[in-house]
PDB file of C-alpha atoms in Angstrom:
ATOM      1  CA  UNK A  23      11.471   9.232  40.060  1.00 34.00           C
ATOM      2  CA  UNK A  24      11.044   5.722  39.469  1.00 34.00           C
ATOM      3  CA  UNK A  25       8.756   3.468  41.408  1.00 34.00           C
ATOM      4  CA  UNK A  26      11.550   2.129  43.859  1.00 37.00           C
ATOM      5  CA  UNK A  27      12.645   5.567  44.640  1.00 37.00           C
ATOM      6  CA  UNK A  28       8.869   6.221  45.924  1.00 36.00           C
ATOM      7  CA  UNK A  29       9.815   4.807  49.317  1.00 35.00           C
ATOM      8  CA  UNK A  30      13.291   5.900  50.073  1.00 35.00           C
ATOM      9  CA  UNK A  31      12.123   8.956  51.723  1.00 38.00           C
ATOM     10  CA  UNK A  32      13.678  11.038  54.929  1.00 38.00           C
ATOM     11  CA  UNK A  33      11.796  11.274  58.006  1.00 39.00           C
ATOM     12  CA  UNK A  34      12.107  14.866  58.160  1.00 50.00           C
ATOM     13  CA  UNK A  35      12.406  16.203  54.504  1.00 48.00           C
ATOM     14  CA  UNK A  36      15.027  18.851  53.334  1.00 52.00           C
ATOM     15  CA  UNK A  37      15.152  22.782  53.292  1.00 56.00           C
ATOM     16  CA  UNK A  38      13.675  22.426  49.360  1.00 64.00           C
ATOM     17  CA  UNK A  39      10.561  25.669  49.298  1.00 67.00           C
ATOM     18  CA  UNK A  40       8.196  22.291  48.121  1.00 68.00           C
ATOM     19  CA  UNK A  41       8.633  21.294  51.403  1.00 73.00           C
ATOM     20  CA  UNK A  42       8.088  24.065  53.632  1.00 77.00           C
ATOM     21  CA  UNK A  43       4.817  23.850  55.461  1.00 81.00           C
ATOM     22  CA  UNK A  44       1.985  23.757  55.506  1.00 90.00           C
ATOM     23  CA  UNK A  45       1.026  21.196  53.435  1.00 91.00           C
ATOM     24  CA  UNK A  46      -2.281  20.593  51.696  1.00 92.00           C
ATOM     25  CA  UNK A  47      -4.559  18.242  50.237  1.00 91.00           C
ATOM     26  CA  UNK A  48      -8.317  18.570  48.856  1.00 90.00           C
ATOM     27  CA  UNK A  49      -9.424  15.239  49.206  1.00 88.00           C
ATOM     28  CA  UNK A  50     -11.766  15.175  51.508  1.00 91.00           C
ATOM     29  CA  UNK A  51     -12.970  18.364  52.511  1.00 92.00           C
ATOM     30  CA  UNK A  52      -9.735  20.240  51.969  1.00 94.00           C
ATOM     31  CA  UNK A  53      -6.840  19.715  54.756  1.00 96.00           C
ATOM     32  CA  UNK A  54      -4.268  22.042  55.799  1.00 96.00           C
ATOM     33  CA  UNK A  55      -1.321  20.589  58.275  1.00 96.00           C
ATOM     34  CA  UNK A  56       1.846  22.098  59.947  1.00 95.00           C
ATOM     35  CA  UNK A  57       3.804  19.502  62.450  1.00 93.00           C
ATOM     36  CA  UNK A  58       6.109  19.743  64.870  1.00 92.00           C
ATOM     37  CA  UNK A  59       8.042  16.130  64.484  1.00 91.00           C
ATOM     38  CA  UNK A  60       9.471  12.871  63.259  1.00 92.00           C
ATOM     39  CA  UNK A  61       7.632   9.894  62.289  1.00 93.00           C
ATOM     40  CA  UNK A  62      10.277   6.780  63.124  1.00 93.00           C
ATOM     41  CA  UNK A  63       8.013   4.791  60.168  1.00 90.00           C
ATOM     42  CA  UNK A  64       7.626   7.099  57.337  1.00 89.00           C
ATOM     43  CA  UNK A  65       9.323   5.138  54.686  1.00 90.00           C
ATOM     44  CA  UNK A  66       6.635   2.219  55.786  1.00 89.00           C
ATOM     45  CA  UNK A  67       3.795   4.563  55.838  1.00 87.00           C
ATOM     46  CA  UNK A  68       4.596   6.467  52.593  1.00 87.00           C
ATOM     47  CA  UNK A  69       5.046   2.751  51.038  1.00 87.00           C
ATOM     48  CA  UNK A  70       1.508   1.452  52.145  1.00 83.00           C
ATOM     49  CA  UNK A  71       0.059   5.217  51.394  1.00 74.00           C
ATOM     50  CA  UNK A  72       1.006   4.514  47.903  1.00 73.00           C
ATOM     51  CA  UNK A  73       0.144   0.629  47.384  1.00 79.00           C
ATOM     52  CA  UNK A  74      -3.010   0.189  49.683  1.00 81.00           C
ATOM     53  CA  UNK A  75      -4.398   4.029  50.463  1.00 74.00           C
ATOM     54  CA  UNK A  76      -3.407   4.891  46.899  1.00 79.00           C
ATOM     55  CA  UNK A  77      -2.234   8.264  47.906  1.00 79.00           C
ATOM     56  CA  UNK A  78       0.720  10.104  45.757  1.00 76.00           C
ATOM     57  CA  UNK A  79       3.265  12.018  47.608  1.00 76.00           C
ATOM     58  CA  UNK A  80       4.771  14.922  46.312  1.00 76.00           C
ATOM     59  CA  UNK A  81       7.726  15.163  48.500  1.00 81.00           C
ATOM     60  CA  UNK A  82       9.989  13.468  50.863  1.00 83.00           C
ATOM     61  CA  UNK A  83       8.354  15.134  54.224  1.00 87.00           C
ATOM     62  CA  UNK A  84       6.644  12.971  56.449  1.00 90.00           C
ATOM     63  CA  UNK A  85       4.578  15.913  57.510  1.00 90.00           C
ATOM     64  CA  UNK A  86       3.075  14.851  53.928  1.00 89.00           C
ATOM     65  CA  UNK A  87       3.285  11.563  54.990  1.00 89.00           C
ATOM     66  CA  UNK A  88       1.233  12.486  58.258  1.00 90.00           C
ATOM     67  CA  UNK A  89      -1.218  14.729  56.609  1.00 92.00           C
ATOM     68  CA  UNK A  90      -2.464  11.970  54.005  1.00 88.00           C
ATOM     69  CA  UNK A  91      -2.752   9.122  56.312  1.00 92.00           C
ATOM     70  CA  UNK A  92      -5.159  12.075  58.266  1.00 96.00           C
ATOM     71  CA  UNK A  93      -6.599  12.256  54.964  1.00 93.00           C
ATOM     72  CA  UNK A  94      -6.908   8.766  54.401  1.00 91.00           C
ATOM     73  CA  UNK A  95      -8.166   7.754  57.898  1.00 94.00           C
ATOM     74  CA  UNK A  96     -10.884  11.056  57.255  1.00 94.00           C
ATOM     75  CA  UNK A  97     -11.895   9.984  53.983  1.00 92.00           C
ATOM     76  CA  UNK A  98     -12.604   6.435  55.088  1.00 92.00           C
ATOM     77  CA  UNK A  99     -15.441   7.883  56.980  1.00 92.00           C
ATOM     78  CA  UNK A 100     -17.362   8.271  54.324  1.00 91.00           C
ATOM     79  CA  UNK A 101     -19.243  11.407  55.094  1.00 90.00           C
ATOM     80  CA  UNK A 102     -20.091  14.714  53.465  1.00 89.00           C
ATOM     81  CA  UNK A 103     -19.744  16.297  56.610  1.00 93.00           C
ATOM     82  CA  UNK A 104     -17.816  15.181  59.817  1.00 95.00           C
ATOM     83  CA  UNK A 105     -18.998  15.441  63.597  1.00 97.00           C
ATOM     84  CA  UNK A 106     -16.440  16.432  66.357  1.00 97.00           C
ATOM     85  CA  UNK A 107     -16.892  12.412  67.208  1.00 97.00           C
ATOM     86  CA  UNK A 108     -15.939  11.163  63.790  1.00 97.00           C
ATOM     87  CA  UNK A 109     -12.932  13.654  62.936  1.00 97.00           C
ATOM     88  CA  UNK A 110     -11.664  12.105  67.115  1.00 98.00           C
ATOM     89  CA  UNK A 111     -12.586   8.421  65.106  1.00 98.00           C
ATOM     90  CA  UNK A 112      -9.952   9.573  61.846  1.00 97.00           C
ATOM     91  CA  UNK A 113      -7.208  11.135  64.598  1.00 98.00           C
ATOM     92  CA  UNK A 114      -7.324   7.446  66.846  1.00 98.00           C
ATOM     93  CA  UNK A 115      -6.543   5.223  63.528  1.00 97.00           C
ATOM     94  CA  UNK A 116      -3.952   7.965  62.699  1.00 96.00           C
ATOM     95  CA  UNK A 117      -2.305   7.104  65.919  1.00 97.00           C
ATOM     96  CA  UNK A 118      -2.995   3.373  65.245  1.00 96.00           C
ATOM     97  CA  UNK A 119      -0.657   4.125  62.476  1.00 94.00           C
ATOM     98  CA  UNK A 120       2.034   6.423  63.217  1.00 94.00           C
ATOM     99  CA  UNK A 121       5.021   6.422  65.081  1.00 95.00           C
ATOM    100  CA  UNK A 122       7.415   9.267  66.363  1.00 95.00           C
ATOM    101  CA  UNK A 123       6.917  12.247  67.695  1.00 94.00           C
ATOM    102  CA  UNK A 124       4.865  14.825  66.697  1.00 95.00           C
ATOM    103  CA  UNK A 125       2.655  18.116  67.430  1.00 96.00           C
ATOM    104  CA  UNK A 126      -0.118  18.590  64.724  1.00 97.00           C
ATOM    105  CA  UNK A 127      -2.009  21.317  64.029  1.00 97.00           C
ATOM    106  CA  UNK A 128      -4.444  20.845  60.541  1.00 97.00           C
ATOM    107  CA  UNK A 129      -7.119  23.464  59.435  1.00 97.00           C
ATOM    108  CA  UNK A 130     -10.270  21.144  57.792  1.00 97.00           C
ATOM    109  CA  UNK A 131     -12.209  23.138  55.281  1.00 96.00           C
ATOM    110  CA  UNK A 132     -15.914  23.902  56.419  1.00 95.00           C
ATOM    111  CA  UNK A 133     -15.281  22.244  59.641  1.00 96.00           C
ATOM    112  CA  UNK A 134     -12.528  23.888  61.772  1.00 97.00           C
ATOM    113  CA  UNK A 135      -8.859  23.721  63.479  1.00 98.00           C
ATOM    114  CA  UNK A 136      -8.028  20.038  64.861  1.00 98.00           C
ATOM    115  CA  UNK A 137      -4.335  19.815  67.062  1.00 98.00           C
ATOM    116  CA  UNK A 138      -3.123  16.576  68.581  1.00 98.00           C
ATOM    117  CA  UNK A 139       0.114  14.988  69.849  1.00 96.00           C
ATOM    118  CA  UNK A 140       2.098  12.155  70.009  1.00 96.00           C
ATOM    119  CA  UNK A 141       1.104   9.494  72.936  1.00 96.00           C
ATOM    120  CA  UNK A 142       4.516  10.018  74.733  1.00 95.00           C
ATOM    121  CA  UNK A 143       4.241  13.915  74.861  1.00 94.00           C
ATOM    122  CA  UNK A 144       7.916  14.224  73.161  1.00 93.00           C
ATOM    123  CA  UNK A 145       6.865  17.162  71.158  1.00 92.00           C
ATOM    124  CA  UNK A 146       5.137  20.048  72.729  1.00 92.00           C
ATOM    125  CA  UNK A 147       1.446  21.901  72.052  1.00 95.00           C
ATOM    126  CA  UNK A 148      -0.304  24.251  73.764  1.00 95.00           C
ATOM    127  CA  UNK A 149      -3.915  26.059  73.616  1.00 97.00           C
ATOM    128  CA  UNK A 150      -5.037  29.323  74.436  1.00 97.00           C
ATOM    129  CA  UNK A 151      -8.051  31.576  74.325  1.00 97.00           C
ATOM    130  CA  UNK A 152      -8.704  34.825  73.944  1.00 97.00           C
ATOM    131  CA  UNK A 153     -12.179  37.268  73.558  1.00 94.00           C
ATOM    132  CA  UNK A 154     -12.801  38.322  70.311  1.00 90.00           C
ATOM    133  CA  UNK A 155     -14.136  42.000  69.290  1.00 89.00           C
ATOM    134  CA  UNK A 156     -17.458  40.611  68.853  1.00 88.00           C
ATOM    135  CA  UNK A 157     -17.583  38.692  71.965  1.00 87.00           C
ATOM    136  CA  UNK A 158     -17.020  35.602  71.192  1.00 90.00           C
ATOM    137  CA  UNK A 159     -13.971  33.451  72.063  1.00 94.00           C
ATOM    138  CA  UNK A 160     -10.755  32.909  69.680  1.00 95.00           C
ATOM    139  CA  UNK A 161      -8.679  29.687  70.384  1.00 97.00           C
ATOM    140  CA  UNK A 162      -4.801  29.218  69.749  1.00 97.00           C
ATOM    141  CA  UNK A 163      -2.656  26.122  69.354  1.00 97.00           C
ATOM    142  CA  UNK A 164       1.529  26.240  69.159  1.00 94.00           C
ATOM    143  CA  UNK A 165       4.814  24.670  70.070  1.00 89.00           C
ATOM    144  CA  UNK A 166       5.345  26.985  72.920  1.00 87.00           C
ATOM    145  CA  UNK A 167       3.473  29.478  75.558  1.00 89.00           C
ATOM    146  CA  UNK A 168       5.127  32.620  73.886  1.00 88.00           C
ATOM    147  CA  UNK A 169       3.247  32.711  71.019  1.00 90.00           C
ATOM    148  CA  UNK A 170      -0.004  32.262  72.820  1.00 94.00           C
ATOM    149  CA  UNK A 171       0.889  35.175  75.424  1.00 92.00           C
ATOM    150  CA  UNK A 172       2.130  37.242  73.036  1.00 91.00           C
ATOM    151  CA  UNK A 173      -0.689  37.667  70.944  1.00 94.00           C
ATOM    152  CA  UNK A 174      -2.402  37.776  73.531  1.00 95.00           C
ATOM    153  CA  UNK A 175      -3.880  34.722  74.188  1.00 97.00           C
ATOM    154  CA  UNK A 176      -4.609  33.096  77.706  1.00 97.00           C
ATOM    155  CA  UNK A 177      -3.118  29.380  78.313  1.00 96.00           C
ATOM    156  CA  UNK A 178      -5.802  26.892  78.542  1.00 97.00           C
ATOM    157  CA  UNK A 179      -2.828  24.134  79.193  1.00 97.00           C
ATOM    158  CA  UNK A 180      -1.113  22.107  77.025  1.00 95.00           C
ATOM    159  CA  UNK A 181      -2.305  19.396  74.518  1.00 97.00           C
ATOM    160  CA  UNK A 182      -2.360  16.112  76.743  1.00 96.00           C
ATOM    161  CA  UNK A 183      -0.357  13.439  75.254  1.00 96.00           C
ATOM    162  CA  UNK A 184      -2.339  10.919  72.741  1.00 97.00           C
ATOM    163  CA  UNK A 185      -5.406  13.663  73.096  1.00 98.00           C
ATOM    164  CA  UNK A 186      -6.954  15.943  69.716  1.00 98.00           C
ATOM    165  CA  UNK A 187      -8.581  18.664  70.081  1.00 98.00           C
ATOM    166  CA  UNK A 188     -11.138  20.310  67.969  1.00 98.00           C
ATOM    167  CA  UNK A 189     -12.869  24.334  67.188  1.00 97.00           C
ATOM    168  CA  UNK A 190     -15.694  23.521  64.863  1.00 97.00           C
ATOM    169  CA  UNK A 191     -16.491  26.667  62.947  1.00 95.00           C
ATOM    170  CA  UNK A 192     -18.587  27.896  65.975  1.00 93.00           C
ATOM    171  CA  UNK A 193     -15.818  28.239  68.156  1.00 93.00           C
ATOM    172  CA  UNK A 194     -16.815  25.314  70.147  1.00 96.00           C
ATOM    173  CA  UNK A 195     -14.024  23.492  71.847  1.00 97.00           C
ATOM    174  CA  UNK A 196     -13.917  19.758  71.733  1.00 98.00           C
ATOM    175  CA  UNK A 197     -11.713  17.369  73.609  1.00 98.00           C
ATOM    176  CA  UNK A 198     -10.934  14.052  73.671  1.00 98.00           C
ATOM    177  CA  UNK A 199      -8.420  11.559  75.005  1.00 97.00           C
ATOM    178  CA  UNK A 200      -7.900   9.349  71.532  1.00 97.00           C
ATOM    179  CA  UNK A 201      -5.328   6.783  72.816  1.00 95.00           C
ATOM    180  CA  UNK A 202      -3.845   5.915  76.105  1.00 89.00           C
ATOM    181  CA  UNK A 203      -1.113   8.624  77.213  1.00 80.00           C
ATOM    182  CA  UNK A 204       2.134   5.859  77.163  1.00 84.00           C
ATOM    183  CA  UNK A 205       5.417   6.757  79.466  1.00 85.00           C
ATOM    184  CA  UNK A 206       5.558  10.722  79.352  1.00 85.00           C
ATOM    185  CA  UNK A 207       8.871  11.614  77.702  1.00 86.00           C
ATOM    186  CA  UNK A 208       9.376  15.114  76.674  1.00 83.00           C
ATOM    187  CA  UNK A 209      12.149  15.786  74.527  1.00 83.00           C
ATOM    188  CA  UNK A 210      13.458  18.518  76.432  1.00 79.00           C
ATOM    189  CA  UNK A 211      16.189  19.614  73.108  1.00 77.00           C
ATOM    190  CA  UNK A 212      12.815  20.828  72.653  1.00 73.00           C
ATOM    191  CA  UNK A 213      12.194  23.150  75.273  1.00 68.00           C
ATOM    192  CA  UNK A 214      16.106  24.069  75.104  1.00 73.00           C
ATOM    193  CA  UNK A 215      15.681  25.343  71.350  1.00 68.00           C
ATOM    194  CA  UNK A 216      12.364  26.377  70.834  1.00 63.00           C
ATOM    195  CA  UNK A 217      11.227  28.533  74.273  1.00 60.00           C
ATOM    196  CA  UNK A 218      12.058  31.447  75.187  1.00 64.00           C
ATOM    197  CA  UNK A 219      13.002  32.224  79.297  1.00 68.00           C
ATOM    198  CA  UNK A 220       9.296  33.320  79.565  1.00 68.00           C
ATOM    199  CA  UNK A 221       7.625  30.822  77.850  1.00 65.00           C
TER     200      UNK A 221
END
């Protein structure tokens, strides 16, 4: 492609198998992400990931586009290793820069599972726990109730709008409220297509 084709991309990709998620990138630490969404700026942010982050895209998915501005905002950190505090630092300048709605969940290599969603709770997330054979406590994050119950999971509650939350590799849960929740509109297509009666 040539350089003016870099930012004519879609804001939800195509049914291509180099888009089907999750996507991944190494730098830093190694980030996997899955999202439930559309980001209403992607062609902006996939411009200014390229010019100023100097980040190259592989695809026309904005879930790329969301998972290196993570990577971008998590890099600009600076550190080997990243506190609960400073990955809750990377997610609030994520939502300083993206728009849409979205439900995110992103595995981060030696440090654990991170989930967060959009300010104006249009896409849905939900966490769970469950006891683990050895005692301890397993945690679950998805677009619906279902999954959790069915795997059998107990609902914690769902993901508050503009909030992340974090399992470091303990299985400690960590909260926090990142942004302001703005007017609460749930895209209830959503609900409609995705859950089940039971869910």
């Amino acid at each position: 492609r040539g350089l003016g084709d870099v930012y004519k991309r879609q804001t939800a990709g195509t049914s291509s198998s180099a888009e089907a998620q999750p996507f991944y990138v190494n730098s830093p630490y190694g980030i996997t992400l899955a999202h439930n969404g559309n980001l209403t700026n992607a062609e902006s942010l996939a411009k200014s990931l390229y010019i100023e982050d100097r980040r190259h895209l592989n695809t026309d998915s904005d879930s790329e586009v969301l998972l290196n501005v993570l990577a971008h905002e998590m890099q600009n950190l600076g550190k080997t290793k990243a506190t609960p505090a400073d990955i809750f630092e990377a997610v609030t300048a994520v939502y300083g820069r993206v728009e849409g709605a979205y439900g995110v969940v992103a595995l981060i290599t030696g440090h654990g599972l991170l989930a967060f969603r959009d300010p104006n709770g249009i896409r849905p997330l939900i966490f769970g726990k469950r006891m683990a054979p050895n005692g301890g406590t397993e945690y679950m994050v998805a677009s619906e109730s279902v999954a959790l119950t069915g795997s059998g999971f107990s609902i914690i509650r769902d993901v508050k709008p503009g909030e992340a939350i974090f399992i470091d590799l303990d299985h400690k849960l960590h909260t926090h409220q990142c942004v302001e929740q703005q007017e609460y509109t749930p895209c209830i297509f959503e609900y409609v297509y995705f859950a089940r009666p039971d869910s």
